[in-house]
XYZ file of C-alpha atoms in Angstrom:
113
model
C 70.227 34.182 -63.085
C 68.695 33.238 -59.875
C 67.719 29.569 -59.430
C 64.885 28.790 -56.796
C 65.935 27.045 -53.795
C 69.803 27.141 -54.113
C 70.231 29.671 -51.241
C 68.080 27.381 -49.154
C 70.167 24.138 -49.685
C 73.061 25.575 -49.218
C 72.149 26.841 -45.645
C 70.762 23.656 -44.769
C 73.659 21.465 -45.731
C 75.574 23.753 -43.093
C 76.082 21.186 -39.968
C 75.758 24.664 -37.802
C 72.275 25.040 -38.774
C 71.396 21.301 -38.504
C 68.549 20.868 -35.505
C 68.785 17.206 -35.192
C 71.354 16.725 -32.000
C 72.699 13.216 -32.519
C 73.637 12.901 -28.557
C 69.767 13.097 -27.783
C 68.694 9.844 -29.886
C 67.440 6.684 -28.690
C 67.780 3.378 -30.156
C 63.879 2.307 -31.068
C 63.125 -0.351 -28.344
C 59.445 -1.889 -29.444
C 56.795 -2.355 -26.977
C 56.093 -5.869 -25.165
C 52.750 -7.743 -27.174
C 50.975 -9.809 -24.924
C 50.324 -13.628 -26.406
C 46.917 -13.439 -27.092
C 47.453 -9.689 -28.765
C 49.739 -11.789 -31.423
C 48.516 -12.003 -34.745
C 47.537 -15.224 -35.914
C 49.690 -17.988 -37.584
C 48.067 -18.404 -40.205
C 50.347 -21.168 -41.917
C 50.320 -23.082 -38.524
C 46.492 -23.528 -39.193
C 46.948 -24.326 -42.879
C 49.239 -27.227 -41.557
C 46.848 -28.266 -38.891
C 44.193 -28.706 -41.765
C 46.525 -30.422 -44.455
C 48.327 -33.004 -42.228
C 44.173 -33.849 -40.737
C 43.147 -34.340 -44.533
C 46.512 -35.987 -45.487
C 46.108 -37.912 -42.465
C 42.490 -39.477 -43.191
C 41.603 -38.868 -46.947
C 44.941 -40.538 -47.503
C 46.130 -37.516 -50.118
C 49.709 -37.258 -50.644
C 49.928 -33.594 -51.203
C 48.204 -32.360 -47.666
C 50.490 -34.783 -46.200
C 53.590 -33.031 -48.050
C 51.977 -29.556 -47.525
C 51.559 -29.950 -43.611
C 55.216 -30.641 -43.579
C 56.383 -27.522 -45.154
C 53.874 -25.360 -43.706
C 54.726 -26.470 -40.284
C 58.567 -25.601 -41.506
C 57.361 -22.283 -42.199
C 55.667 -22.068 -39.190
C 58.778 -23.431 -37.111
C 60.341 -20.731 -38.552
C 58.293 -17.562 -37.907
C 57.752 -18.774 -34.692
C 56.716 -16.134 -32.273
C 55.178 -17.733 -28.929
C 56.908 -20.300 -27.659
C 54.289 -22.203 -26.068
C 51.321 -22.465 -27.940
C 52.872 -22.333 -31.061
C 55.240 -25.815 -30.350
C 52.078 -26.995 -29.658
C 50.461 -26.461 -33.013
C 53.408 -26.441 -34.891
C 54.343 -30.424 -33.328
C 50.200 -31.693 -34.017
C 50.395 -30.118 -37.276
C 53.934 -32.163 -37.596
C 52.698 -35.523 -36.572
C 49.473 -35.451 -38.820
C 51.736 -34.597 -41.692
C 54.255 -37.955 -41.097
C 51.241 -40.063 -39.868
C 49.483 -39.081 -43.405
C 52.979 -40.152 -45.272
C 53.314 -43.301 -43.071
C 49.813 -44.007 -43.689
C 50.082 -43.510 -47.673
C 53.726 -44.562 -48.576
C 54.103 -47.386 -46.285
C 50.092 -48.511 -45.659
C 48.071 -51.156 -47.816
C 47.460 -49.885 -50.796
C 43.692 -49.825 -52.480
C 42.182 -53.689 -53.370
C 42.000 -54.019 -57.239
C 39.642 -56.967 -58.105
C 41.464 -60.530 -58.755
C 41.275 -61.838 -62.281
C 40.734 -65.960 -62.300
């Protein structure tokens, strides 16, 4: 019996008849990005918009959200620069929003006589 393709592996598993030549490969070395060519960050932005609605609607959850989005962002952080930048507004919202709602006056409920 002959079985398709058994000649063929067999010559190809040979390391004589191998044309990849190991001491002609590079390491991959990826191309500079310019800063502005970045993509965006997007959960830098979703920060920036929580901790500002935390911050004056006085809702707990943006405030909470701002602070782990700006984690995330901290993390992923790609340019130095303008990202701190973002990353420490978005930051500061999110504790001025918890200040503001676990430590600020709380809402005025009518007094009973």
């Amino acid at each position: 019996k002959f079985i398709f393709g058994a000649e063929t592996t067999a010559a190809m598993s040979s390391p004589a008849n191998d044309p990849r030549q190991p001491s002609t490969a590079k390491p991959y070395k990826p191309s500079p990005v310019a800063p502005q060519d970045l993509p965006i960050d997007y959960s830098g932005f979703i920060a920036v918009i929580c901790g500002v609605f935390g911050a004056m609607f006085r809702y707990k959850i943006c405030s909470w959200l701002a602070i782990i989005f700006s984690a995330q962002s901290l993390a992923n952080m790609r340019n130095m620069e303008n990202d701190l930048k973002q990353i420490s507004m978005a930051m500061m919202f999110g504790i001025m929003g918890l200040m503001t709602n676990y430590l600020g006056v709380g809402p005025r409920g009518s007094k009973k006589i």
